[in-house]
Short mmCIF file of C-alpha atoms in Angstrom, two decimals:
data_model
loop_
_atom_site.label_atom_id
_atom_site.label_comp_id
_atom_site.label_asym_id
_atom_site.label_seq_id
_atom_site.Cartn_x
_atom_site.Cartn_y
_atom_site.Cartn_z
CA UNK A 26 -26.55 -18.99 5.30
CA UNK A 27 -23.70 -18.26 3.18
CA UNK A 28 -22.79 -20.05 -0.31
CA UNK A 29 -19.28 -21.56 -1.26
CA UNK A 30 -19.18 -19.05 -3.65
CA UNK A 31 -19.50 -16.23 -1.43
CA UNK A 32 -17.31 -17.57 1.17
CA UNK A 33 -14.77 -17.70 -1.78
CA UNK A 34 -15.23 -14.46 -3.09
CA UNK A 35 -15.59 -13.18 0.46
CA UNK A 36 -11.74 -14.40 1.03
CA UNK A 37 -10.60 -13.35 -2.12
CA UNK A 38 -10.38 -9.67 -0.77
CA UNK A 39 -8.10 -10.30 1.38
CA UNK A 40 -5.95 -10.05 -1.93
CA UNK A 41 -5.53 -6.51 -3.34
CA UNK A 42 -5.67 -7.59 -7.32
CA UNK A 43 -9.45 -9.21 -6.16
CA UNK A 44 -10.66 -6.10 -4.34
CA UNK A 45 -9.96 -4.09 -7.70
CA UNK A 46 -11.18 -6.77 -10.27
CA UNK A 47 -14.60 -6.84 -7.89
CA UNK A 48 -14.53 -3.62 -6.42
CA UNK A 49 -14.91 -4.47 -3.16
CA UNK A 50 -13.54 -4.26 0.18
CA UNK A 51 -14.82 -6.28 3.96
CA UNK A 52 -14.97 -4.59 7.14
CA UNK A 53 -15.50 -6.97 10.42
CA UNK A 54 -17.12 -5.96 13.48
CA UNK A 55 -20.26 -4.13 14.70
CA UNK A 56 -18.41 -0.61 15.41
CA UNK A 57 -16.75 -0.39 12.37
CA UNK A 58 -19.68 -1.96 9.43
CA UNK A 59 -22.05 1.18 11.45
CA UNK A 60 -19.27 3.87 11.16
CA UNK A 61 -19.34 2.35 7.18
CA UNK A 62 -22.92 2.22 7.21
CA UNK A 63 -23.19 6.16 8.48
CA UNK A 64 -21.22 7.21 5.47
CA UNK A 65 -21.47 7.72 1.68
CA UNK A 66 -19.87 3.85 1.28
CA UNK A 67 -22.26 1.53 -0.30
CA UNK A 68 -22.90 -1.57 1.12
CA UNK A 69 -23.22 -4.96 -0.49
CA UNK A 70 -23.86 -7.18 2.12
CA UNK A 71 -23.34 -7.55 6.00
CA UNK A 72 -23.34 -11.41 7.51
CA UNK A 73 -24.17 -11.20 11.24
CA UNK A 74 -24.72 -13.06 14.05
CA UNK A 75 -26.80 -11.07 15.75
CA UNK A 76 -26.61 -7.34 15.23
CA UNK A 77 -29.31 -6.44 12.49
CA UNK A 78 -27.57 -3.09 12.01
CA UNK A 79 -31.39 -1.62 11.25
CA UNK A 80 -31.39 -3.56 7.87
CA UNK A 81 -34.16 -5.44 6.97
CA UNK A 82 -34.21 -7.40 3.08
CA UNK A 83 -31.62 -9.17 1.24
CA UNK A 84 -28.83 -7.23 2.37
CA UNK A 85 -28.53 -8.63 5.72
CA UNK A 86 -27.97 -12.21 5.91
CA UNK A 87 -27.87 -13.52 8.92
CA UNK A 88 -25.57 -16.58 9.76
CA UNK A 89 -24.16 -18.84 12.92
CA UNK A 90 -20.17 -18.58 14.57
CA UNK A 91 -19.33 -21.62 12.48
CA UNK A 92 -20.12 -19.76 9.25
CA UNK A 93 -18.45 -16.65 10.46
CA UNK A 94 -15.38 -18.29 11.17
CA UNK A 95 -15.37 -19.43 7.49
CA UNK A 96 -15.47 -15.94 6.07
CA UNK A 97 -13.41 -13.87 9.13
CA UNK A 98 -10.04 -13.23 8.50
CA UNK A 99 -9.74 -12.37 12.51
CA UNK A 100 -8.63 -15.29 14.57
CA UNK A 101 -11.42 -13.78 16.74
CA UNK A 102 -14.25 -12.93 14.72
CA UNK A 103 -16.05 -9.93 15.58
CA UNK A 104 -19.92 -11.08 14.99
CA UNK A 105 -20.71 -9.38 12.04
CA UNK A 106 -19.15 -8.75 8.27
CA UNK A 107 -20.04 -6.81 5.82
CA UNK A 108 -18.89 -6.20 2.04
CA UNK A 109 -18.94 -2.30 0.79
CA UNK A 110 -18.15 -1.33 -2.64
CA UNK A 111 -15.02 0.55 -3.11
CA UNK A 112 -15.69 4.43 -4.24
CA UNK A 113 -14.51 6.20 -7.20
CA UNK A 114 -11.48 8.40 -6.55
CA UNK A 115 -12.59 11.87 -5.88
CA UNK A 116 -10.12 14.45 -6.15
CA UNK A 117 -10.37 17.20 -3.54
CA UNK A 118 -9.01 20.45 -3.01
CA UNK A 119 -5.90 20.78 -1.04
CA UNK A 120 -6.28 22.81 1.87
CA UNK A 121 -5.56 23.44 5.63
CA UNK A 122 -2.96 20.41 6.50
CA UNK A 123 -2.97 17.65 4.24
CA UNK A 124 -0.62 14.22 4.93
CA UNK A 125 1.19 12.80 2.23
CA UNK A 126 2.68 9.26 2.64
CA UNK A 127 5.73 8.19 0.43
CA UNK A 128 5.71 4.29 0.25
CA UNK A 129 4.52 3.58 3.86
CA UNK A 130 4.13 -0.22 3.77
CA UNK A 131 2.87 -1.73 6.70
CA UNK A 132 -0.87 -2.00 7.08
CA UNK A 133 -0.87 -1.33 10.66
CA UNK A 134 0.84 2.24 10.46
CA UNK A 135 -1.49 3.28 7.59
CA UNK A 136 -4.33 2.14 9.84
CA UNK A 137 -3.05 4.27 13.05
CA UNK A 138 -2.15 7.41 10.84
CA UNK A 139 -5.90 7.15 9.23
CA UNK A 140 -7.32 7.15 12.88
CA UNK A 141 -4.85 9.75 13.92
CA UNK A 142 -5.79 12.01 10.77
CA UNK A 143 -9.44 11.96 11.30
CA UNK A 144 -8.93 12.90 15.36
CA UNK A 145 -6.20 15.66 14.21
CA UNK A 146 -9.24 17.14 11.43
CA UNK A 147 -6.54 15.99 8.63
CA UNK A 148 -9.47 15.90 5.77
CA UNK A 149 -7.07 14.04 2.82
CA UNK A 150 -4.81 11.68 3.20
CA UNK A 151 -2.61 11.33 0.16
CA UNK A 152 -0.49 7.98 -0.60
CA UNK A 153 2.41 7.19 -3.18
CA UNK A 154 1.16 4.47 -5.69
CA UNK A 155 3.58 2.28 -3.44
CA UNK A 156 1.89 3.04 -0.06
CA UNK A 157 -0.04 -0.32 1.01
CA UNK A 158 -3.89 -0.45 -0.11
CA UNK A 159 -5.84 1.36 2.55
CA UNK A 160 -8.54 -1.20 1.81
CA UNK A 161 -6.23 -3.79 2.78
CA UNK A 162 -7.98 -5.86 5.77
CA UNK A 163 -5.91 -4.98 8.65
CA UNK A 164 -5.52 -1.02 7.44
CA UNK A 165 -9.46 -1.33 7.69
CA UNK A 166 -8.71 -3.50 11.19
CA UNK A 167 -6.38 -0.65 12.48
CA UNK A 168 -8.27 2.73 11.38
CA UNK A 169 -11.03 1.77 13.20
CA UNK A 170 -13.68 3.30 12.09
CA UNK A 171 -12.19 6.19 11.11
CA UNK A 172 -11.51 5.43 7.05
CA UNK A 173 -14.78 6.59 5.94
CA UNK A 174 -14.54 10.28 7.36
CA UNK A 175 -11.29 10.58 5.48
CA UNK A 176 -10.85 11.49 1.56
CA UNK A 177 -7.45 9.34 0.73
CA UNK A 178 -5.89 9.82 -2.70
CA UNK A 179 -3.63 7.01 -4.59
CA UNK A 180 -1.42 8.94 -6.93
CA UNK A 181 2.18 9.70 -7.72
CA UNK A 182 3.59 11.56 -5.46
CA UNK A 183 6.21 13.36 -7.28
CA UNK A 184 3.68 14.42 -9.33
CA UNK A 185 1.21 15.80 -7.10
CA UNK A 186 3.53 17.55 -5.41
CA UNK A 187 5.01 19.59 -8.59
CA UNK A 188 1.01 20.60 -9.34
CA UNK A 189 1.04 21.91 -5.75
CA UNK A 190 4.21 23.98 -5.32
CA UNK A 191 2.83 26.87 -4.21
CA UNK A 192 2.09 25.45 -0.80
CA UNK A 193 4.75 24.68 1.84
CA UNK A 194 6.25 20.80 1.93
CA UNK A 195 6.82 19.49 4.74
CA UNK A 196 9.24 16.30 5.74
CA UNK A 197 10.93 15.26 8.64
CA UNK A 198 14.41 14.92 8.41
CA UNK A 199 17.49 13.98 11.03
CA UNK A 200 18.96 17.47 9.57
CA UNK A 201 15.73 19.66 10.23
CA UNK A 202 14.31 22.48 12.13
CA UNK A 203 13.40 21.97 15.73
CA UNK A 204 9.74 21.28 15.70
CA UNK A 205 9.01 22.93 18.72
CA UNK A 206 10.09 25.76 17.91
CA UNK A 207 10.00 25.73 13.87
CA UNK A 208 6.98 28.17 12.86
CA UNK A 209 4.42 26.14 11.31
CA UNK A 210 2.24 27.45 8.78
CA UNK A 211 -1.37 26.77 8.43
CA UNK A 212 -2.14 25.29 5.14
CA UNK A 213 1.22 22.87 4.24
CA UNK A 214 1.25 19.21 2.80
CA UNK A 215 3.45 17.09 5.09
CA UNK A 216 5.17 14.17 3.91
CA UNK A 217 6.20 10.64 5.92
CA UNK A 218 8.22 8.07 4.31
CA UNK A 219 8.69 4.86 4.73
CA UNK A 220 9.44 2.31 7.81
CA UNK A 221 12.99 1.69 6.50
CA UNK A 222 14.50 4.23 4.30
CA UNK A 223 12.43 7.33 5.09
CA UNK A 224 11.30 9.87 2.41
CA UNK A 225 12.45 9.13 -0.84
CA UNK A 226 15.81 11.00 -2.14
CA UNK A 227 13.73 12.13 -5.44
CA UNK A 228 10.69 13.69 -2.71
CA UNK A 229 13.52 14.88 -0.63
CA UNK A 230 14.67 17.63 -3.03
CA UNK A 231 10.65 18.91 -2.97
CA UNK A 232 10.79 19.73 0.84
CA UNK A 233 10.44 23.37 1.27
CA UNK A 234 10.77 23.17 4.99
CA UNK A 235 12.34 20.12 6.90
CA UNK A 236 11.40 19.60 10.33
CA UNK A 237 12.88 17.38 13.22
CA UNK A 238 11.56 16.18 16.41
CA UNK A 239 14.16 16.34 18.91
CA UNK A 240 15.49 13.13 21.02
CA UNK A 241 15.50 14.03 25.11
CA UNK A 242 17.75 11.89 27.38
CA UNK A 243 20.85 9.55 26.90
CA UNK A 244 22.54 10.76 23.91
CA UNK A 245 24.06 8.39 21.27
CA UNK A 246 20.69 6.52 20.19
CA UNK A 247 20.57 5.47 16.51
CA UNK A 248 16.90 4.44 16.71
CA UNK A 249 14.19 6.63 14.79
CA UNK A 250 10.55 7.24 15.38
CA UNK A 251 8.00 4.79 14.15
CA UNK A 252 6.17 6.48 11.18
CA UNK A 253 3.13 6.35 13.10
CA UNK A 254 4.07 7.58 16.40
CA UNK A 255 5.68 10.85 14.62
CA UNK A 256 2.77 11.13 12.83
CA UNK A 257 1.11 11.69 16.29
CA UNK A 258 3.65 13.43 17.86
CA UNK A 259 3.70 16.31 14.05
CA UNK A 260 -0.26 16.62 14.00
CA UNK A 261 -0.40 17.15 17.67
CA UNK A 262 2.02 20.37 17.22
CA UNK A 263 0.51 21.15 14.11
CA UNK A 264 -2.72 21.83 15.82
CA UNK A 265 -1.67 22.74 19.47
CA UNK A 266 -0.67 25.83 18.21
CA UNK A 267 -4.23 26.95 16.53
CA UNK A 268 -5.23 25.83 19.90
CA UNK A 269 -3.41 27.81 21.79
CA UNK A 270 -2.42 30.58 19.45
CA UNK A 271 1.39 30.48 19.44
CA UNK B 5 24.87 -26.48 14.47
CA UNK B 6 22.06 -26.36 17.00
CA UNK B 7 20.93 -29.35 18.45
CA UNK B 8 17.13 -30.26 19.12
CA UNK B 9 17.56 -29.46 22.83
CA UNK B 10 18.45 -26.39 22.22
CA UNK B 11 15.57 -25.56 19.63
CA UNK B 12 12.75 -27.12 22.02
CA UNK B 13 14.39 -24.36 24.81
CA UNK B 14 14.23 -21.69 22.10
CA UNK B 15 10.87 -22.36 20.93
CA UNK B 16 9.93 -22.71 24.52
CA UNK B 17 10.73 -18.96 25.61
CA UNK B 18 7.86 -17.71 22.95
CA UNK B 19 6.00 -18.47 26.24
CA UNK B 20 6.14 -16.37 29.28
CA UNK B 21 6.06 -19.35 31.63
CA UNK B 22 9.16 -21.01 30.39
CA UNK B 23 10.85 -17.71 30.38
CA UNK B 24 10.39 -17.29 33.77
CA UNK B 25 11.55 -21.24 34.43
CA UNK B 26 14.51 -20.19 32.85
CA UNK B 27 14.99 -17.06 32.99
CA UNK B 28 15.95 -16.35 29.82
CA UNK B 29 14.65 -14.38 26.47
CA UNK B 30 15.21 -13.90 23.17
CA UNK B 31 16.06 -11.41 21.04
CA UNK B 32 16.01 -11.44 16.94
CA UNK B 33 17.85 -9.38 14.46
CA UNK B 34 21.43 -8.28 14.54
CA UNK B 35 20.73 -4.65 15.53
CA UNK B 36 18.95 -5.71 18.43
CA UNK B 37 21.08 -8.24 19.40
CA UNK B 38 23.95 -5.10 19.50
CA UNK B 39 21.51 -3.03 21.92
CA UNK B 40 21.71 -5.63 24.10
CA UNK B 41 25.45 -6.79 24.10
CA UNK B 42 25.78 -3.07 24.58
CA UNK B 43 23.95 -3.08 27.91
CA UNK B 44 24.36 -4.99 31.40
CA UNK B 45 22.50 -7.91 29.74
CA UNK B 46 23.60 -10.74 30.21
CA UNK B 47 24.19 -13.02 26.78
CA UNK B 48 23.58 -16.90 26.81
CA UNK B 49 23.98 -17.54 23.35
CA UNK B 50 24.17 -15.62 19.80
CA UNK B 51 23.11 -17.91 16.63
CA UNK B 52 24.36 -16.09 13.70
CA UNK B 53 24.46 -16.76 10.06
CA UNK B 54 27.34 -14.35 9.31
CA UNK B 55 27.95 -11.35 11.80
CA UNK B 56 30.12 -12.35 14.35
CA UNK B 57 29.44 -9.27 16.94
CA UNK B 58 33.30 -9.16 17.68
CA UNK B 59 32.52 -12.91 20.06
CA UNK B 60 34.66 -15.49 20.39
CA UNK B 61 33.95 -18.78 21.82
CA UNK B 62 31.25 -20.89 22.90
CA UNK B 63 28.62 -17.92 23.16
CA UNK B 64 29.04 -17.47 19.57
CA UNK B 65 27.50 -20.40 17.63
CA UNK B 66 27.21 -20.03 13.63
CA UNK B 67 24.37 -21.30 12.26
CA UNK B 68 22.73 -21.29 8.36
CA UNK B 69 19.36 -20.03 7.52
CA UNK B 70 17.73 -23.51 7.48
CA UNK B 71 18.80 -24.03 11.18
CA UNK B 72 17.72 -20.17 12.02
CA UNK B 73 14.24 -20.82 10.51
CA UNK B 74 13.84 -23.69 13.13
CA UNK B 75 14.78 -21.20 16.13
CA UNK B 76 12.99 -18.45 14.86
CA UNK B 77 9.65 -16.46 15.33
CA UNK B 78 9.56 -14.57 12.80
CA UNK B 79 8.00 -14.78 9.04
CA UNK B 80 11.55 -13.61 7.83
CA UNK B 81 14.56 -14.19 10.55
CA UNK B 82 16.93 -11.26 10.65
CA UNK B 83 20.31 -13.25 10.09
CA UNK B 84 20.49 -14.23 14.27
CA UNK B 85 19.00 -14.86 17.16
CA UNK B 86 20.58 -14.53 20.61
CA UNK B 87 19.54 -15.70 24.22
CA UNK B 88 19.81 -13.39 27.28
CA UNK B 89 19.46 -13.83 30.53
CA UNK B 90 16.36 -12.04 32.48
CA UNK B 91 17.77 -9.32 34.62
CA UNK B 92 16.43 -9.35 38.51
CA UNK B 93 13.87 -6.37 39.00
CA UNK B 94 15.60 -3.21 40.10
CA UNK B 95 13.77 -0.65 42.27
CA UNK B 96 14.95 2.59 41.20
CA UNK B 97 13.80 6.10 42.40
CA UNK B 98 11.07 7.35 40.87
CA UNK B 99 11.98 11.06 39.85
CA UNK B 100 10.92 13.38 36.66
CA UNK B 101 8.63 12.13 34.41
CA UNK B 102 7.84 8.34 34.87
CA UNK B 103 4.96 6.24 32.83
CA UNK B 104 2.95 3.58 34.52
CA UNK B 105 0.68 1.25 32.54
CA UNK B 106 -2.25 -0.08 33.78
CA UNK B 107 -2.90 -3.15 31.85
CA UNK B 108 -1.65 -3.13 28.27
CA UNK B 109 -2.46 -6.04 26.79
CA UNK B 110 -0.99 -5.68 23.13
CA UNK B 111 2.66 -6.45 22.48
CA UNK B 112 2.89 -4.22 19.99
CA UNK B 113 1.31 -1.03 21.89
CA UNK B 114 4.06 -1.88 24.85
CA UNK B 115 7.07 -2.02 22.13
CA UNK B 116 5.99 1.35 20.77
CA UNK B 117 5.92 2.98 23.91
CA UNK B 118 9.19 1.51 25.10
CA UNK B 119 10.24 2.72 22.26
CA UNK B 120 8.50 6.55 22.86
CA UNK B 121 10.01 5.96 26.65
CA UNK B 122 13.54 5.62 25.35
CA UNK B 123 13.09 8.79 22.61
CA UNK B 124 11.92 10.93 24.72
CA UNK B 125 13.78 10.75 27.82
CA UNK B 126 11.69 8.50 30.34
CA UNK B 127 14.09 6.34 32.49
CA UNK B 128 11.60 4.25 34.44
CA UNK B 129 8.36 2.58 33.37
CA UNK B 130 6.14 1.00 35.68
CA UNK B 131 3.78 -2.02 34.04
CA UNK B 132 0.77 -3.29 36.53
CA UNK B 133 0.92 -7.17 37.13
CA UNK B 134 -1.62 -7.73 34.42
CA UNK B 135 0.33 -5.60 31.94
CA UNK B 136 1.90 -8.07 28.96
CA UNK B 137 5.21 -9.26 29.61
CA UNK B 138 8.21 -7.35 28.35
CA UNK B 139 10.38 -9.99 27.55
CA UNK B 140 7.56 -11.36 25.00
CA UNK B 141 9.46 -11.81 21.62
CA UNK B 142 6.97 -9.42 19.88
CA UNK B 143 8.08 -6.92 22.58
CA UNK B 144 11.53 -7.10 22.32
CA UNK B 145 10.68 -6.75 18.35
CA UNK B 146 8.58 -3.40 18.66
CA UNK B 147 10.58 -2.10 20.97
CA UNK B 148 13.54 -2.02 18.27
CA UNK B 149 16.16 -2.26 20.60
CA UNK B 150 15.54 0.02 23.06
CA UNK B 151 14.39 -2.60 26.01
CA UNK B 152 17.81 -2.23 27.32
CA UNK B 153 18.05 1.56 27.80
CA UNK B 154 14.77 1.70 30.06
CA UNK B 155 14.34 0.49 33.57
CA UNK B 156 11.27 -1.58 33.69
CA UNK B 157 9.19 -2.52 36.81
CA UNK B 158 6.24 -5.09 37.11
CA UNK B 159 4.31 -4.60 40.40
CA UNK B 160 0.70 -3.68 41.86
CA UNK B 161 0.05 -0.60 40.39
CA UNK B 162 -2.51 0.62 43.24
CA UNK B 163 0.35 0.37 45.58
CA UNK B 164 2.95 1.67 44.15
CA UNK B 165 1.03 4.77 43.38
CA UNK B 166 -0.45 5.06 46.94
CA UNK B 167 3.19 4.66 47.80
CA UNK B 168 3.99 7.58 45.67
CA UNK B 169 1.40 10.23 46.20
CA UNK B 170 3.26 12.96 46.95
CA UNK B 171 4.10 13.14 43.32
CA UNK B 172 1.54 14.10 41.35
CA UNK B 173 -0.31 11.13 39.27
CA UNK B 174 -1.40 12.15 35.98
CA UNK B 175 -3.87 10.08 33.63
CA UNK B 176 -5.64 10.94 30.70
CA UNK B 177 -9.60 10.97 31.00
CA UNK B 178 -12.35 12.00 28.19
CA UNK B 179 -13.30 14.70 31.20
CA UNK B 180 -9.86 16.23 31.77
CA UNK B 181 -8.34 19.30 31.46
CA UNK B 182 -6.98 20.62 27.66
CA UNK B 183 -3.60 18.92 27.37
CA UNK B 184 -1.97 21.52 25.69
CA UNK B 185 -3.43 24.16 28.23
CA UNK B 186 -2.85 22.41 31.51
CA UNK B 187 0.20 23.38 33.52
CA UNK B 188 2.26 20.00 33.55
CA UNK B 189 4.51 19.07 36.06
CA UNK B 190 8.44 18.40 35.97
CA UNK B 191 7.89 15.13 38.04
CA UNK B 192 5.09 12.89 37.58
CA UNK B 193 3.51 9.43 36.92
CA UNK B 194 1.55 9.07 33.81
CA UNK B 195 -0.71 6.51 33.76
CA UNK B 196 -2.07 5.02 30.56
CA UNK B 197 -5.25 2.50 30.39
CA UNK B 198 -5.58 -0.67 28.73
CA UNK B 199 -6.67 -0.60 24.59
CA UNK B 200 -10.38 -1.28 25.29
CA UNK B 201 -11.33 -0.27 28.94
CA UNK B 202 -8.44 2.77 29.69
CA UNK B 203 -7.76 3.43 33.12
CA UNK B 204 -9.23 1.03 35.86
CA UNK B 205 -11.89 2.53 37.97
CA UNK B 206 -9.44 1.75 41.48
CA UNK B 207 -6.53 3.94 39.65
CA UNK B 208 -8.95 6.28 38.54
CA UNK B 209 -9.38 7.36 41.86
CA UNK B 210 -6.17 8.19 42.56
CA UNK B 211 -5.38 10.51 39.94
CA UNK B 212 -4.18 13.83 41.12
CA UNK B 213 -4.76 15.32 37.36
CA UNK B 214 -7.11 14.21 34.83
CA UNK B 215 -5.75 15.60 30.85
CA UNK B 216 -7.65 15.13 27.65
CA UNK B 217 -6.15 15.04 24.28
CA UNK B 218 -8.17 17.36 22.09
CA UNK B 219 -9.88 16.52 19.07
CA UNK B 220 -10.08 18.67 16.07
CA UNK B 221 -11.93 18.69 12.66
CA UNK B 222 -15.65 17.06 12.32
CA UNK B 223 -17.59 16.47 15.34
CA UNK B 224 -19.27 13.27 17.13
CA UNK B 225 -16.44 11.08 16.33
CA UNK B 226 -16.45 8.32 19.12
CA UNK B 227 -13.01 6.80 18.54
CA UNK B 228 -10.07 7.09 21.34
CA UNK B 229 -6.39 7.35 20.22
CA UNK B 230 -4.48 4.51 20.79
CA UNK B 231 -2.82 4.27 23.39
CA UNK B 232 0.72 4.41 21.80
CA UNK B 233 -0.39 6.95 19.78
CA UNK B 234 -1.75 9.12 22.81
CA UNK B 235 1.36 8.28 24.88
CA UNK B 236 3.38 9.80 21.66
CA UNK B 237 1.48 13.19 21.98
CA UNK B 238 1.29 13.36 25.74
CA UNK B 239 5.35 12.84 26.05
CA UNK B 240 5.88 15.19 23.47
CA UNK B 241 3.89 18.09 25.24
CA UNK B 242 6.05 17.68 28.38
CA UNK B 243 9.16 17.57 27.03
CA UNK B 244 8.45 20.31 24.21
CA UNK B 245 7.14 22.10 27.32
CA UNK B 246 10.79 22.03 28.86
CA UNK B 247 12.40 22.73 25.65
CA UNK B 248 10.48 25.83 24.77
CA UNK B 249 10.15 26.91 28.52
CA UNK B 250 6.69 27.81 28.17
#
């Protein structure tokens, strides 16, 4: 059974300024509430239709479709819900490859690079105070799981990357090195910008090395990479070559 | 002006069925709109609130925003909207690399890797019957205008690879072989699985080569790539692999 007022507060965090006055965030579906569950996060509450998760007492609440479908904001509800409060920032130590994201905005990319940091072993993700909120429903959606195993940092970006001059910044620029080829080092923070106007001029100046991932085929195409997809294609290289030991 | 006949057809193409009735699709956002006028497409009609795409005459009809919100898909219309004509299916040969998609069901995920197709070099792409339709708007939207540089086929994937199997057939499988190890081919068919259930069990067996994607960092993660994601890092190991001449 769930109250009006939880149903209202439930849909409230859908709405970044209500997950920070509350400090809360939802995650929908069995897979992802377990990978939530396995983790430091602290749970408030999981609404289920079925799946009892292993929880017995007050935090499981079990409840019908109907009621589901009040709280979801899936247009396919995935049988369960659950509220987890959000965790203090911790500030880590940067080392090995870290990502940095200047002012990526759509929820879906932040998702896919989450999911494609934890399979790469990229421990923190850093984002710009502009970058969208990873607790943002459909970043949660789109990680899949994978949010909890990663240490993300909200900060500014300029700044962090002053404090941290001594190791080598990374962008990807039209004008860079061939990143096939480029040698890569092993501990280096590596910047993507955002969907429309790439990494900002002001970060720009801060790149110690700027890399490029070469177009094959017809010549004369004016389209870029998705952030996401060169994401994938950076972090593969990155760790193909401890792999194979270029 | 646009006249209520011509919105109801509009509207009507957001469905594949009345694409196929008409033949026709639609593409949004002046950019896109250029791809296309820049290819053998065939152009019905361009409503435009300004740009003018050097036309002249009745394909060219100039519209303002209120009367573009009524045509339009989107949450914010990009200035136009133009109607093209559904090319027939071409057979082309099937030589160097060439990816086949065995049921993608996500309109996004299919824009993305047109997208990937066009970046890095892949002429042909091969989409099983039950693979979404290419022509969907949300397509044409991911795909950011690269649709009309890439020859796209919709068949029965079983026999078009049994037609094929001298060449070898490539898919990626939890089991397979170290991507970044294996030696890849300069002609193949890469086949990549639907979001939830990856390759089908009858294409399965006809995979000459089975690759896995690595995955770094902490252990007993469960999570796949996506699929866009893993088609980003599979293309860009064979054609860094022909760049580098490893």
């Amino acid at each position: 059974m769930v109250s009006k007022s939880q149903i209202k507060l439930i849909k409230s965090l859908s709405q970044k300024k209500f997950r920070n006055t509350h400090g809360l965030f939802v995650v929908e579906g069995v897979k992802g509430i377990k990978e939530f569950l396995n983790s430091d996060y602290e749970l408030v509450s999981v609404y289920s239709t079925g799946e009892s998760f292993e929880l017995t007492g007050k935090k499981l609440i079990m409840i019908d479709e109907k009621e589901l479908n009040k709280i979801s904001s899936l247009k396919t509800p995935q049988k369960a819900l659950a509220v987890f409060k959000i965790p203090p920032l911790k500030k880590s130590n940067i080392n090995g490859l870290t990502v940095a994201l200047d002012g990526v905005r759509d929820p879906g990319n932040l998702g896919t690079i989450i999911r494609l940091c934890d399979w790469f072993g990229v421990e923190t993700l850093i984002c710009s105070n502009d970058t969208v909120d990873c607790y943002n429903p459909k970043v949660v959606q789109a990680s899949m799981g994978s949010l909890p195993r990663l240490n993300i940092q909200y900060l500014d970006l300029n700044d962090f990357i002053v404090e941290n001059k001594n190791i080598p910044i990374l962008g990807t620029m039209l004008e860079g090195e061939n990143l096939y080829t480029a040698k890569l080092p092993k501990s280096a923070i590596l910047v993507l910008g955002n969907e429309a106007n790439g990494i900002s001029a002001e970060i720009q100046k801060l790149l110690t090395k700027k890399l490029n991932i070469p177009q094959f085929g017809q010549a004369q195409k004016t389209e870029s990479l998705n952030v996401a997809t060169a994401t994938a294609v950076i972090l593969s290289e990155f760790r193909r070559n401890s792999a194979t030991e270029k």
